[in-house]
PDB file of C-alpha atoms in Angstrom:
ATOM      1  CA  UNK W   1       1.610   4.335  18.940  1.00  0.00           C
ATOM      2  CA  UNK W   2      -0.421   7.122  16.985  1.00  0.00           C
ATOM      3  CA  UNK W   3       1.991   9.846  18.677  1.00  0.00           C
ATOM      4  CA  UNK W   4       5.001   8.067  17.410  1.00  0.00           C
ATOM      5  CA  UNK W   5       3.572   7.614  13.925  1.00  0.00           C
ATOM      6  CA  UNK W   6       3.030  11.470  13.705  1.00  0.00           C
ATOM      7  CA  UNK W   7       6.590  12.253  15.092  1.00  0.00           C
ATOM      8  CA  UNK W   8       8.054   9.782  12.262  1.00  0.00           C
ATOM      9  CA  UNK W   9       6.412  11.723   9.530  1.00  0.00           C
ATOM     10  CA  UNK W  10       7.145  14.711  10.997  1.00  0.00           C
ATOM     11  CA  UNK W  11      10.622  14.327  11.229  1.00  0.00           C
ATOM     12  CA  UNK W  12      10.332  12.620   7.521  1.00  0.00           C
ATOM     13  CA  UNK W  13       8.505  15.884   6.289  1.00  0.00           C
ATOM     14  CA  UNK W  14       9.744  18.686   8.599  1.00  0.00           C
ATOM     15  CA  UNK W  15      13.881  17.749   8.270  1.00  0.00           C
ATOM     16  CA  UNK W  16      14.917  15.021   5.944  1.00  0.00           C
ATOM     17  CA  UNK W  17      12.101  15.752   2.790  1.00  0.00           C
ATOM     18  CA  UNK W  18      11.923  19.564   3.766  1.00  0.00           C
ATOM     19  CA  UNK W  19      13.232  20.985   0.562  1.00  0.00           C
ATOM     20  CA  UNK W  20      11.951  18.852  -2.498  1.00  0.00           C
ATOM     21  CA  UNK W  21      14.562  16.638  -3.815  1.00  0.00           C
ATOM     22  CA  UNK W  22      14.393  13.614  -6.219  1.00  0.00           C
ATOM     23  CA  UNK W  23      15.119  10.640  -3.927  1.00  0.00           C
ATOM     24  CA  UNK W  24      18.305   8.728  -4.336  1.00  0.00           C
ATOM     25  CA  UNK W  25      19.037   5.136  -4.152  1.00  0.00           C
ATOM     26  CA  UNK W  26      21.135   5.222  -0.953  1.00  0.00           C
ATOM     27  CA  UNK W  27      18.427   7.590   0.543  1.00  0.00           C
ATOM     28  CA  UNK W  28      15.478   4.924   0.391  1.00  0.00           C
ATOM     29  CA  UNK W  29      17.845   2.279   1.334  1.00  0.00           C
ATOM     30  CA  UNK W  30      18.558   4.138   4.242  1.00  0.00           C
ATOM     31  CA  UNK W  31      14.917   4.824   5.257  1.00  0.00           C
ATOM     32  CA  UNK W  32      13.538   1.189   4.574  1.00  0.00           C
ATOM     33  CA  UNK W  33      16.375  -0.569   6.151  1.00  0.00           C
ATOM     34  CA  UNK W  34      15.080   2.352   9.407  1.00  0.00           C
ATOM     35  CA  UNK W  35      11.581   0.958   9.032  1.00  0.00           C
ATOM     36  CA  UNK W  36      12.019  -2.825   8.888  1.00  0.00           C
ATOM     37  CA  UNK W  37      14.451  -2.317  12.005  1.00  0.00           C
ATOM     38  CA  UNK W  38      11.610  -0.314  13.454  1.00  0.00           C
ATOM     39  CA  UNK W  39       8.694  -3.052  12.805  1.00  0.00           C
ATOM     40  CA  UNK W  40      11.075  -5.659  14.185  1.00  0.00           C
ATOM     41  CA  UNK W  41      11.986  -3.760  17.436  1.00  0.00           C
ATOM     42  CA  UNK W  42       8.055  -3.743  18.075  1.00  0.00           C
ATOM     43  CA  UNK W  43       7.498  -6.979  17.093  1.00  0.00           C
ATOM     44  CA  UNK W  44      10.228  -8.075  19.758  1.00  0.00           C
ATOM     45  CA  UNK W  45       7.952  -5.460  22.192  1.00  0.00           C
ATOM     46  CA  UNK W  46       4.823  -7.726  21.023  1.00  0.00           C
ATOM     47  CA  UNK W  47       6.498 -10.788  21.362  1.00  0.00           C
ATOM     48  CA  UNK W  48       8.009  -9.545  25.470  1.00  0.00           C
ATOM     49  CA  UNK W  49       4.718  -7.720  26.309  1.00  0.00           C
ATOM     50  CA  UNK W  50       1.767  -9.833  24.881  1.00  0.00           C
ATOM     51  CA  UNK W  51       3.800 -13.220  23.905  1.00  0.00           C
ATOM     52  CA  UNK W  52       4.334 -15.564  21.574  1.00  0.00           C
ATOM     53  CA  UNK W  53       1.079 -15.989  19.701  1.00  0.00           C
ATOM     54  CA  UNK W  54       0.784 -12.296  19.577  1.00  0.00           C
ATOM     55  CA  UNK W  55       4.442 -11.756  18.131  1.00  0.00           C
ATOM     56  CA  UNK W  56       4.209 -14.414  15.353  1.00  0.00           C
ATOM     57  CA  UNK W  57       0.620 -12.635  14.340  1.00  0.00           C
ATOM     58  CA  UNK W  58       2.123  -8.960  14.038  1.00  0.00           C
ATOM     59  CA  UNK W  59       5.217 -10.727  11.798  1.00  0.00           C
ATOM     60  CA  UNK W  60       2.405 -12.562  10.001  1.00  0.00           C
ATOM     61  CA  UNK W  61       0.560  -9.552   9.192  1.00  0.00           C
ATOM     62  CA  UNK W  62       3.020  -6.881   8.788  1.00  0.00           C
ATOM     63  CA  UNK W  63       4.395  -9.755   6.254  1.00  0.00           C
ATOM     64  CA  UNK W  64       1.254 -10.112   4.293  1.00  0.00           C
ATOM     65  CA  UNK W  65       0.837  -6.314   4.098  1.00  0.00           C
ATOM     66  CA  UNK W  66       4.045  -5.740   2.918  1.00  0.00           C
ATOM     67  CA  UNK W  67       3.775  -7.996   0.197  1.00  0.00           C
ATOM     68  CA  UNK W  68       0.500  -6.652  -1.120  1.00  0.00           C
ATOM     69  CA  UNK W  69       1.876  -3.006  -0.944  1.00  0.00           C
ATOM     70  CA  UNK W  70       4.435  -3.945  -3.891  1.00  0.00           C
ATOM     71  CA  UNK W  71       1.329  -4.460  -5.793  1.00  0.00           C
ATOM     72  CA  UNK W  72       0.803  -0.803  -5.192  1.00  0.00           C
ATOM     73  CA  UNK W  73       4.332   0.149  -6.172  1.00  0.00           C
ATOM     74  CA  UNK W  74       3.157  -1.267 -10.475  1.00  0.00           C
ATOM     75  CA  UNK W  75       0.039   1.030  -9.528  1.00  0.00           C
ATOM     76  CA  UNK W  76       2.177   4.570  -8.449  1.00  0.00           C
ATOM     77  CA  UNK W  77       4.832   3.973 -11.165  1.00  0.00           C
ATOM     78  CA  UNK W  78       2.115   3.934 -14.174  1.00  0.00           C
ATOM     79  CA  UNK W  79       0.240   6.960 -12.110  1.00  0.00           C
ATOM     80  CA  UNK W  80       3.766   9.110 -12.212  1.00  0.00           C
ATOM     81  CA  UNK W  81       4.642   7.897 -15.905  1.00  0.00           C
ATOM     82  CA  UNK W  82       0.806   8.426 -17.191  1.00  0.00           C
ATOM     83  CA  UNK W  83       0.997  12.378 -15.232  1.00  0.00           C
ATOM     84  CA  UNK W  84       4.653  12.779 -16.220  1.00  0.00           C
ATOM     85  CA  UNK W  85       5.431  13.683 -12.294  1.00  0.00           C
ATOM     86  CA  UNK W  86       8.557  15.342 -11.550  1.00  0.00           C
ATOM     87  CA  UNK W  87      11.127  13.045  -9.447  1.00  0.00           C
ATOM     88  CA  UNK W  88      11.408  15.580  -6.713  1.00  0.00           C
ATOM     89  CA  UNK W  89       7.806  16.079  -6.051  1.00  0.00           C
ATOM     90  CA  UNK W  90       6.821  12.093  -6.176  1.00  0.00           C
ATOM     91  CA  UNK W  91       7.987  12.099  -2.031  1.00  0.00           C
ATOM     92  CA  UNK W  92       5.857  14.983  -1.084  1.00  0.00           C
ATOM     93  CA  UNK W  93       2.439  13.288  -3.239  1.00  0.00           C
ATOM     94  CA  UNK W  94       3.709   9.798  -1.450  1.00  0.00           C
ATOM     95  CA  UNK W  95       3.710  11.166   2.080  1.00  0.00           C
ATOM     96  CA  UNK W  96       0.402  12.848   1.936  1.00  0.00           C
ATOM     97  CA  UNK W  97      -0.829   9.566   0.310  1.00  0.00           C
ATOM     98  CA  UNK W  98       0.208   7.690   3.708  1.00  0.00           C
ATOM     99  CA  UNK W  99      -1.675  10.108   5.754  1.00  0.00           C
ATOM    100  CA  UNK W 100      -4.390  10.307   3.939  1.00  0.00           C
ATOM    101  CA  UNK W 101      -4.320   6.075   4.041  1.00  0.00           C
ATOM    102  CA  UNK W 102      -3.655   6.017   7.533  1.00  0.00           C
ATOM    103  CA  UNK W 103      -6.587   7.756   7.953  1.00  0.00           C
ATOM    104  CA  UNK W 104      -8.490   5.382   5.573  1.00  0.00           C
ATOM    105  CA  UNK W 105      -7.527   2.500   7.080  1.00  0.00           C
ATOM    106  CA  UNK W 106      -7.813   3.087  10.830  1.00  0.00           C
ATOM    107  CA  UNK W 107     -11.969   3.719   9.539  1.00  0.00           C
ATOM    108  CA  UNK W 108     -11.853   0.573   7.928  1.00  0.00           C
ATOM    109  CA  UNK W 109      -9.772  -1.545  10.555  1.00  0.00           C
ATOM    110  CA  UNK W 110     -12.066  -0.436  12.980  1.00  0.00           C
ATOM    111  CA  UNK W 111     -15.279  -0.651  11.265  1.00  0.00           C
ATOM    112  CA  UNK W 112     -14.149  -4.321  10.142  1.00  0.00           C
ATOM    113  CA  UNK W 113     -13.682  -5.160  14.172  1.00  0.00           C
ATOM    114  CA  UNK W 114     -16.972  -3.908  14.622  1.00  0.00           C
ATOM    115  CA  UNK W 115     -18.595  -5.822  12.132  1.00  0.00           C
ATOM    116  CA  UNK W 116     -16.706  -9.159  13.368  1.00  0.00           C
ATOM    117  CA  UNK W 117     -17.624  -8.505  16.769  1.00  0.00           C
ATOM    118  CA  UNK W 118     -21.380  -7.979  16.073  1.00  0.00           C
ATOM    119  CA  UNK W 119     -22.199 -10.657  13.380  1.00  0.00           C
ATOM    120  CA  UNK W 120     -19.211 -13.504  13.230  1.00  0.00           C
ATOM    121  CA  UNK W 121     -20.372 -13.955   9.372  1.00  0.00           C
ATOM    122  CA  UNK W 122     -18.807 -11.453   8.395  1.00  0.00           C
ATOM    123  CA  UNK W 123     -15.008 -13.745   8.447  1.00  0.00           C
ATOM    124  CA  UNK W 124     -16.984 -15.642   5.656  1.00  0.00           C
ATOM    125  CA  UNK W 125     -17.653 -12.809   3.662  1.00  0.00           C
ATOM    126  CA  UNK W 126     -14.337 -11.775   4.004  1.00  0.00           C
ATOM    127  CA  UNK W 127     -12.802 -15.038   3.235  1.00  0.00           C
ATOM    128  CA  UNK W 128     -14.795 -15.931   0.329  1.00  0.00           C
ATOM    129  CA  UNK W 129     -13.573 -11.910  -1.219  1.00  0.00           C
ATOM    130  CA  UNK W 130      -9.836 -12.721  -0.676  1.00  0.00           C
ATOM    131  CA  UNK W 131     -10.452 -16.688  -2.619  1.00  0.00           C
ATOM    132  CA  UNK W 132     -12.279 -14.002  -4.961  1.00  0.00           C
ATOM    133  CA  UNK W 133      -9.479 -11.431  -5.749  1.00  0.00           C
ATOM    134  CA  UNK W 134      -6.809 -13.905  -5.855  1.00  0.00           C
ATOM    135  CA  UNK W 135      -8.203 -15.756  -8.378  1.00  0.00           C
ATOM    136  CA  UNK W 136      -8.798 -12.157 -10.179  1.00  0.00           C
ATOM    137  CA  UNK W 137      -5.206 -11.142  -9.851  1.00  0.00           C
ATOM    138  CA  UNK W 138      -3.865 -14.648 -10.982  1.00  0.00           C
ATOM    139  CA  UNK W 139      -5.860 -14.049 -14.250  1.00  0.00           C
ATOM    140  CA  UNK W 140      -4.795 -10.548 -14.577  1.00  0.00           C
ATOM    141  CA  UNK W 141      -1.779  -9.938 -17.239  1.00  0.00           C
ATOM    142  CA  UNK W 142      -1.028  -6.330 -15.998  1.00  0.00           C
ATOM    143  CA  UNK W 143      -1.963  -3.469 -14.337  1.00  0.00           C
ATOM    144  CA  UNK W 144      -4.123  -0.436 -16.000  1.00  0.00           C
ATOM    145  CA  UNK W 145      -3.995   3.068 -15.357  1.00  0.00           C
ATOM    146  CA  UNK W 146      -7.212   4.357 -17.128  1.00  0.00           C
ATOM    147  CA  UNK W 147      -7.290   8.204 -14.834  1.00  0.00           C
ATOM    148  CA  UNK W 148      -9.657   9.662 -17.571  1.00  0.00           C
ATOM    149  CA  UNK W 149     -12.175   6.896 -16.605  1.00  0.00           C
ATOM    150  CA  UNK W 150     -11.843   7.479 -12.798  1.00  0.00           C
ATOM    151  CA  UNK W 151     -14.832   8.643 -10.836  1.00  0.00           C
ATOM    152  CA  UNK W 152     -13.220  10.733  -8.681  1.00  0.00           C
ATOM    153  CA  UNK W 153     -10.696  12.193 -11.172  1.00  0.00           C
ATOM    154  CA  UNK W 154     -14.097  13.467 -12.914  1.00  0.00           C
ATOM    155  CA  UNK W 155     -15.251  14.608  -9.591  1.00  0.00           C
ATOM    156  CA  UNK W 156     -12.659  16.625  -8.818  1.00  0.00           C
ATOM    157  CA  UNK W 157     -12.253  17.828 -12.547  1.00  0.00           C
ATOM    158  CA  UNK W 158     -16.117  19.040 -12.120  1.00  0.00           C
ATOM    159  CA  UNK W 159     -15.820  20.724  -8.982  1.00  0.00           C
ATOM    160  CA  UNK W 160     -12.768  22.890  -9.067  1.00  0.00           C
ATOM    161  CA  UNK W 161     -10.428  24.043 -12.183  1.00  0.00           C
ATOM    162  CA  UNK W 162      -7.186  22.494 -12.523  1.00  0.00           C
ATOM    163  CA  UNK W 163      -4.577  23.852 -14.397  1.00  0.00           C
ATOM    164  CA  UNK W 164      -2.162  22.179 -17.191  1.00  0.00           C
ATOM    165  CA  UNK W 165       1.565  22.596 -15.662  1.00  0.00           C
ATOM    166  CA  UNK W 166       2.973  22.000 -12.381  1.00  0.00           C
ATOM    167  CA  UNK W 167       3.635  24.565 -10.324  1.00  0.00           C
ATOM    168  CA  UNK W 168       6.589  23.709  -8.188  1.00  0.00           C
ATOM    169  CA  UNK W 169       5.200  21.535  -4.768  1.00  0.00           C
ATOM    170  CA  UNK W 170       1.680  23.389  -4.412  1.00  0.00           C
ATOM    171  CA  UNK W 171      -1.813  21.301  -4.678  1.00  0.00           C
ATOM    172  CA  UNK W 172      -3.015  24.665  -5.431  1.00  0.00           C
ATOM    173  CA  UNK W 173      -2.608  28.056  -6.900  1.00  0.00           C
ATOM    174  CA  UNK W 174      -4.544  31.126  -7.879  1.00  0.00           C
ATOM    175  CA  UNK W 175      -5.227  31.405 -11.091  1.00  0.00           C
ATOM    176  CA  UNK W 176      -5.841  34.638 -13.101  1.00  0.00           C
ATOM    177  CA  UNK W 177      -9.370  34.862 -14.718  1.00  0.00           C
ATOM    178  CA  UNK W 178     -11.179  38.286 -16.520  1.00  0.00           C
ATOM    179  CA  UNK W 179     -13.263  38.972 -12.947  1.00  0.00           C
ATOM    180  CA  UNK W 180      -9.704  38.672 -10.876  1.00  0.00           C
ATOM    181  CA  UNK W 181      -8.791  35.054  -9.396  1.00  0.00           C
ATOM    182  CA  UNK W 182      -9.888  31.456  -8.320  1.00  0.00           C
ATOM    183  CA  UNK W 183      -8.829  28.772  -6.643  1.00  0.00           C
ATOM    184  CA  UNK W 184      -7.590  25.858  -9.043  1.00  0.00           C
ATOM    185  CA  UNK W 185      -5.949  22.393  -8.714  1.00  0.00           C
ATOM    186  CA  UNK W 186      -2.656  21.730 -10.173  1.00  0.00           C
ATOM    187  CA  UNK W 187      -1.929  18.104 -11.617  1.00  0.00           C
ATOM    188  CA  UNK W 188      -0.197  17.243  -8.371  1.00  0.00           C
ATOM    189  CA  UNK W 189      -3.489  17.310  -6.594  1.00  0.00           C
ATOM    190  CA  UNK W 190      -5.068  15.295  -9.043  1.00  0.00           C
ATOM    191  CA  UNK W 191      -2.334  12.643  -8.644  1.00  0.00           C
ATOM    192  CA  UNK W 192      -2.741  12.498  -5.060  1.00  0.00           C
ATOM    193  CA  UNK W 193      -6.560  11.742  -5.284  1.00  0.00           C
ATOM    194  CA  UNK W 194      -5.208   8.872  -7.563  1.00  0.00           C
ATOM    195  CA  UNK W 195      -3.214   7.893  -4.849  1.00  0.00           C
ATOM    196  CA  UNK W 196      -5.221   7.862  -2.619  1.00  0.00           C
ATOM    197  CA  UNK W 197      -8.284   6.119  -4.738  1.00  0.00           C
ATOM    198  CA  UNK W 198      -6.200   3.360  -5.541  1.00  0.00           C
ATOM    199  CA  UNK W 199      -4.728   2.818  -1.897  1.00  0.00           C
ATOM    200  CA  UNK W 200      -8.188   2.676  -1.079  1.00  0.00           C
ATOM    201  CA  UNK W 201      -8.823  -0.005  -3.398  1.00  0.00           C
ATOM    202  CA  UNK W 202      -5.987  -1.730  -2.283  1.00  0.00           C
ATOM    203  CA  UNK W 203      -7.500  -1.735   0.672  1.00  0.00           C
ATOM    204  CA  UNK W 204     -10.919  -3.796   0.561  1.00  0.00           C
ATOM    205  CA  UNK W 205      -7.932  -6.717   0.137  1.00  0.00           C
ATOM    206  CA  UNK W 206      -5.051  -6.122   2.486  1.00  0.00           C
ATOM    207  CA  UNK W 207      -7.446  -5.433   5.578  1.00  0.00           C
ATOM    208  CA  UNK W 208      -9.637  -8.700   5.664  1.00  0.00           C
ATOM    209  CA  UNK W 209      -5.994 -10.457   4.664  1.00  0.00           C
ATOM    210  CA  UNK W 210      -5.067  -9.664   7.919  1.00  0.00           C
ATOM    211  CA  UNK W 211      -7.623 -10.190   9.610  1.00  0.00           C
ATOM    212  CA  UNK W 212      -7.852 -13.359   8.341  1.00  0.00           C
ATOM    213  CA  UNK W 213      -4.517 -14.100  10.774  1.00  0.00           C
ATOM    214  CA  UNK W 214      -5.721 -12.245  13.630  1.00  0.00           C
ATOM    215  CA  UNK W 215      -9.037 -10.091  15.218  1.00  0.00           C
ATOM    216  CA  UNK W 216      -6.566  -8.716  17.666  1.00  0.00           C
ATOM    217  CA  UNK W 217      -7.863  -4.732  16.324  1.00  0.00           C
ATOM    218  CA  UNK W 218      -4.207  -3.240  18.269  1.00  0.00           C
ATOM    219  CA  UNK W 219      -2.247  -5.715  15.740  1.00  0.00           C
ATOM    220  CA  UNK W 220      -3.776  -5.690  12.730  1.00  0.00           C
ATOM    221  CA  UNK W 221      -3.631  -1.868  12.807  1.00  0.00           C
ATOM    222  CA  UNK W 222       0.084  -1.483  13.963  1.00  0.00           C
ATOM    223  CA  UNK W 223       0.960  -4.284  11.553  1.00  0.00           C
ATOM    224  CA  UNK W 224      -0.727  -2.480   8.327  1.00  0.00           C
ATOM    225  CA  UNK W 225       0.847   1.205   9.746  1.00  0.00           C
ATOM    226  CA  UNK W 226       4.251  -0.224   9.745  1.00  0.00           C
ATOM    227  CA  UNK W 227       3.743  -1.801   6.292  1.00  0.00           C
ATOM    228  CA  UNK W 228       2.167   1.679   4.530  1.00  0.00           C
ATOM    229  CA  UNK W 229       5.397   3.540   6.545  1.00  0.00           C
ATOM    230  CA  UNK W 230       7.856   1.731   4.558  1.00  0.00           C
ATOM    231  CA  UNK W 231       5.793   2.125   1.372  1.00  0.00           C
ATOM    232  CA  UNK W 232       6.955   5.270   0.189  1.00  0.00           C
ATOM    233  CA  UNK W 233      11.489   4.209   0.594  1.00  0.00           C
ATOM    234  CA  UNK W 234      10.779   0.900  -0.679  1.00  0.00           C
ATOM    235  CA  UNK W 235       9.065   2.599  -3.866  1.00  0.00           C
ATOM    236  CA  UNK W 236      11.901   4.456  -4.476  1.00  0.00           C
ATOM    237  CA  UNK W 237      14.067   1.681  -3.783  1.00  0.00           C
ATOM    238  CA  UNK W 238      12.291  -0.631  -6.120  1.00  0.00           C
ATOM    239  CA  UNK W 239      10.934   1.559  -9.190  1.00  0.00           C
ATOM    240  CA  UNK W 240      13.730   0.692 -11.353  1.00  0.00           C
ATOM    241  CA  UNK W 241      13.774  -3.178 -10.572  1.00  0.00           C
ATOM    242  CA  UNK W 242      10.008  -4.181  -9.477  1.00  0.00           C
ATOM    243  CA  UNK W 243       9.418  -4.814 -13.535  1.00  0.00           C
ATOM    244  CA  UNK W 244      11.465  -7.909 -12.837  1.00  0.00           C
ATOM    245  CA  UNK W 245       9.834  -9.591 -10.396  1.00  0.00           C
ATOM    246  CA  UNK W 246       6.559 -10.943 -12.707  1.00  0.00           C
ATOM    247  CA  UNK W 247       5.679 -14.113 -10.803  1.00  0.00           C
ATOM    248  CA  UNK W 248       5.033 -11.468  -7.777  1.00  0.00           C
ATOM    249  CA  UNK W 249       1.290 -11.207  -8.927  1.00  0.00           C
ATOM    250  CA  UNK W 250       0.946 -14.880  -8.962  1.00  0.00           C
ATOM    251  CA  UNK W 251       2.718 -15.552  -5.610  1.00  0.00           C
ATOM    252  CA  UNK W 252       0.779 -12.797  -3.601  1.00  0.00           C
ATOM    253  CA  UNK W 253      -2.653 -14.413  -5.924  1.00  0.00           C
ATOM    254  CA  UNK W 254      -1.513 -17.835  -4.421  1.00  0.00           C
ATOM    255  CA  UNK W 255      -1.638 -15.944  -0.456  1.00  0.00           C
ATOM    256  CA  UNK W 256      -4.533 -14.383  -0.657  1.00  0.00           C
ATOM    257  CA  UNK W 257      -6.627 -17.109  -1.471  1.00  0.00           C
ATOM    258  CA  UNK W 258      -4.736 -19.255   0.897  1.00  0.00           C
ATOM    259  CA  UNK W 259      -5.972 -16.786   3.698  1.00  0.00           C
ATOM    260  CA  UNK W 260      -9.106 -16.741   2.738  1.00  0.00           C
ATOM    261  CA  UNK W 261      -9.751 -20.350   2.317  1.00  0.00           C
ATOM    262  CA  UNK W 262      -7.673 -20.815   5.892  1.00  0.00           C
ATOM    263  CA  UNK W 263     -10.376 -18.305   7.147  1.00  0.00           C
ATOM    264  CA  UNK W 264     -13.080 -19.974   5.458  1.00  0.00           C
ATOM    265  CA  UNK W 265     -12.027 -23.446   6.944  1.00  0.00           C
ATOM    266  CA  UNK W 266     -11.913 -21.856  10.183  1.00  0.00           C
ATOM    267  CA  UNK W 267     -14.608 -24.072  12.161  1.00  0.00           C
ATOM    268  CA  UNK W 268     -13.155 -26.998  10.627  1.00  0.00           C
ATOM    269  CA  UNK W 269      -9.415 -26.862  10.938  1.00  0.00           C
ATOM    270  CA  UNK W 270      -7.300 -24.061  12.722  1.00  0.00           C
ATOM    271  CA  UNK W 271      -4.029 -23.358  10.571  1.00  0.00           C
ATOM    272  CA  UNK W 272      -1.349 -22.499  13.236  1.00  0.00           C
ATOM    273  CA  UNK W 273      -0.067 -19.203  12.884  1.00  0.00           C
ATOM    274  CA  UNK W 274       3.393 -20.566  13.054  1.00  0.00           C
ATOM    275  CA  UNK W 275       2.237 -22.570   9.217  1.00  0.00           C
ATOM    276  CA  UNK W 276       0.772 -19.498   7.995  1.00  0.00           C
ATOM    277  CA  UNK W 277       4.185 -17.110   8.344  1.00  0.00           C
ATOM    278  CA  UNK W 278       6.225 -19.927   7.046  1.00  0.00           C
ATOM    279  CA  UNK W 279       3.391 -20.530   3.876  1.00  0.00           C
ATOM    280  CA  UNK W 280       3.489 -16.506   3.622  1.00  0.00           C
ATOM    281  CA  UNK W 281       7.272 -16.197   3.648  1.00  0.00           C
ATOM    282  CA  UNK W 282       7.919 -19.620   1.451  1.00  0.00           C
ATOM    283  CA  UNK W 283       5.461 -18.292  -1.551  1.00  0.00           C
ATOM    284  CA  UNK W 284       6.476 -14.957  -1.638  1.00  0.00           C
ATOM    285  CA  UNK W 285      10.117 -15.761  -1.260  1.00  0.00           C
ATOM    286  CA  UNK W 286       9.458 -18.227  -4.481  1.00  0.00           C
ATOM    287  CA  UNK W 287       7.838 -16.199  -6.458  1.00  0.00           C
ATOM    288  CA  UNK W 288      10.688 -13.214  -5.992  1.00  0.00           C
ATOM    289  CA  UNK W 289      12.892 -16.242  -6.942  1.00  0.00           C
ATOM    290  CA  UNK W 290      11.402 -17.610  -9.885  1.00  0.00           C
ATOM    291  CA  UNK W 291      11.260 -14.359 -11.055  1.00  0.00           C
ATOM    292  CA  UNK W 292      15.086 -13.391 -11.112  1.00  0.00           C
ATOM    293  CA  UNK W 293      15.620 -17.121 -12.096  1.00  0.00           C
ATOM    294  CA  UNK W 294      13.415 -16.977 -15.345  1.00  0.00           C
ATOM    295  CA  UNK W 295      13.520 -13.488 -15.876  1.00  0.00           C
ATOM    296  CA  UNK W 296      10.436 -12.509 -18.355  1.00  0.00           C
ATOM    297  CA  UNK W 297      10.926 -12.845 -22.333  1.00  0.00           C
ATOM    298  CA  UNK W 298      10.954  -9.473 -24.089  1.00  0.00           C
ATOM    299  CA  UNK W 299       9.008  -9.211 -26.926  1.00  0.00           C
ATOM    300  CA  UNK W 300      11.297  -9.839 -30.175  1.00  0.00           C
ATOM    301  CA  UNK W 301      10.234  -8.679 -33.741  1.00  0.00           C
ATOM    302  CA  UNK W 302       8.142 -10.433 -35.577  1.00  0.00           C
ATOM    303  CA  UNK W 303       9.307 -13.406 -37.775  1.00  0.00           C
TER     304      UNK W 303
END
């Protein structure tokens, strides 16, 4: 699975995205209808291989995680506003972003198996954090983009220079000083530890969500891969339109604390997984919905 990841983004990186481009439209399109075909064509291998139970829990996930990664989408269009990123240069930051939180989460996935295997507790903890943050996000009115008060962003400020303009693709260039040259950072690099910060964040959510509908370690990691895949096309496919859809926050609020309570509840009453895609599907569906039916109120002048 790992080797067919890496020859995805290598053919994403090495012939479609070689030359930098601003991303159409019809290009993401293209690329997200590739990846939901993709995820469904191994959920049907799942489903043949490992059966029904198994099948329904990938869909489940993968579902979950996709939902949750549109949270992320608000998060990278105040990052490229706030930095003022070029259009062409937004894929290249993206697709280092997914290694860099494939990487993240495989530690995680497999650190949070480890944990549930040891001490069985640990579904608690994890269930009572998801009740937690979806009561946080249902209370949250937007998303802020503070960079300036970012640990890392100071971090990385501290320990290498970083220049003020872009300079083309590069993370890094040498910059001219009295003694001869350094090493600096360009503002691309500092948007990609953003990135990759926030995806992280993102993280300490999505990955006990999932777990909350299966411990099967082989799912829950192909069914969060797929998900981050398709992150970067349906970003591009979504930027101009994801404003829209306000009730999202309070529909994926309303799932995460229904998978943590269902894992909290877990001694007591087993939700079939077959309830828990069809609650997944049926909130998220409504709150897209409600959304485009009672599209937000913009702010008129005062009286």
């Amino acid at each position: 699975f790992n080797l067919f990841v890496l020859a995805m983004l290598a053919l994403d990186l090495g012939v479609f995205h070689r030359h930098a481009h601003a991303v159409s439209t019809r290009e993401a399109t293209a690329w997200s209808v590739a990846w939901i075909a993709l995820a469904i064509l191994f959920a049907g291998g799942i489903y043949y291989f490992l059966g029904r139970q198994a099948g329904l829990e990938f869909v489940t996930g993968y579902l979950i995680e996709k939902a949750l990664s549109i949270d992320n989408i608000f998060v990278f269009l105040l990052v490229f506003s706030y930095f003022s990123v070029p259009a062409e240069h937004q894929h290249r930051i993206l697709l280092w972003g997914v290694l860099g939180a494939l990487i993240m989460r495989g530690a995680m996935i497999a650190t949070g198996a480890y944990l549930i295997a040891q001490f069985q507790w640990v579904l608690y903890v994890f269930g009572f954090l998801l009740v937690a943050t979806g009561i946080r996000m249902a209370r949250q009115k937007e998303h802020a983009v503070r960079p300036e008060a970012n640990p890392v962003i100071r971090l990385v400020r501290s320990a290498i220079p970083v220049v003020n303009s872009y300079e083309g693709k590069n993370f890094f260039v040498r910059e001219r000083t009295g003694d001869g040259t350094r090493l600096a950072a360009t503002p691309l690099f500092v948007v990609l530890v953003l990135i990759e910060t926030t995806d992280l964040i993102f993280a300490i959510d999505s990955i006990p969500a999932i777990f909350a509908v299966t411990q099967n370690t082989f799912l829950v990691y192909t069914s969060n891969v797929f998900a981050i895949l398709g992150l970067r096309s349906l970003y591009f496919l979504l930027a101009g339109v994801v404003t829209r859809f306000h009730y999202l926050k309070v529909g994926l609020a309303l799932v995460l604390i229904f998978v943590g309570a269902k894992m909290l509840l877990m001694d007591l009453y087993k939700v079939p997984i077959g309830v828990s895609l069809g609650v997944v599907g049926a909130v998220i569906a409504g709150s897209v919905l409600l959304s485009l039916v009672y599209p937000k109120r913009k702010a008129g002048p005062s009286q």
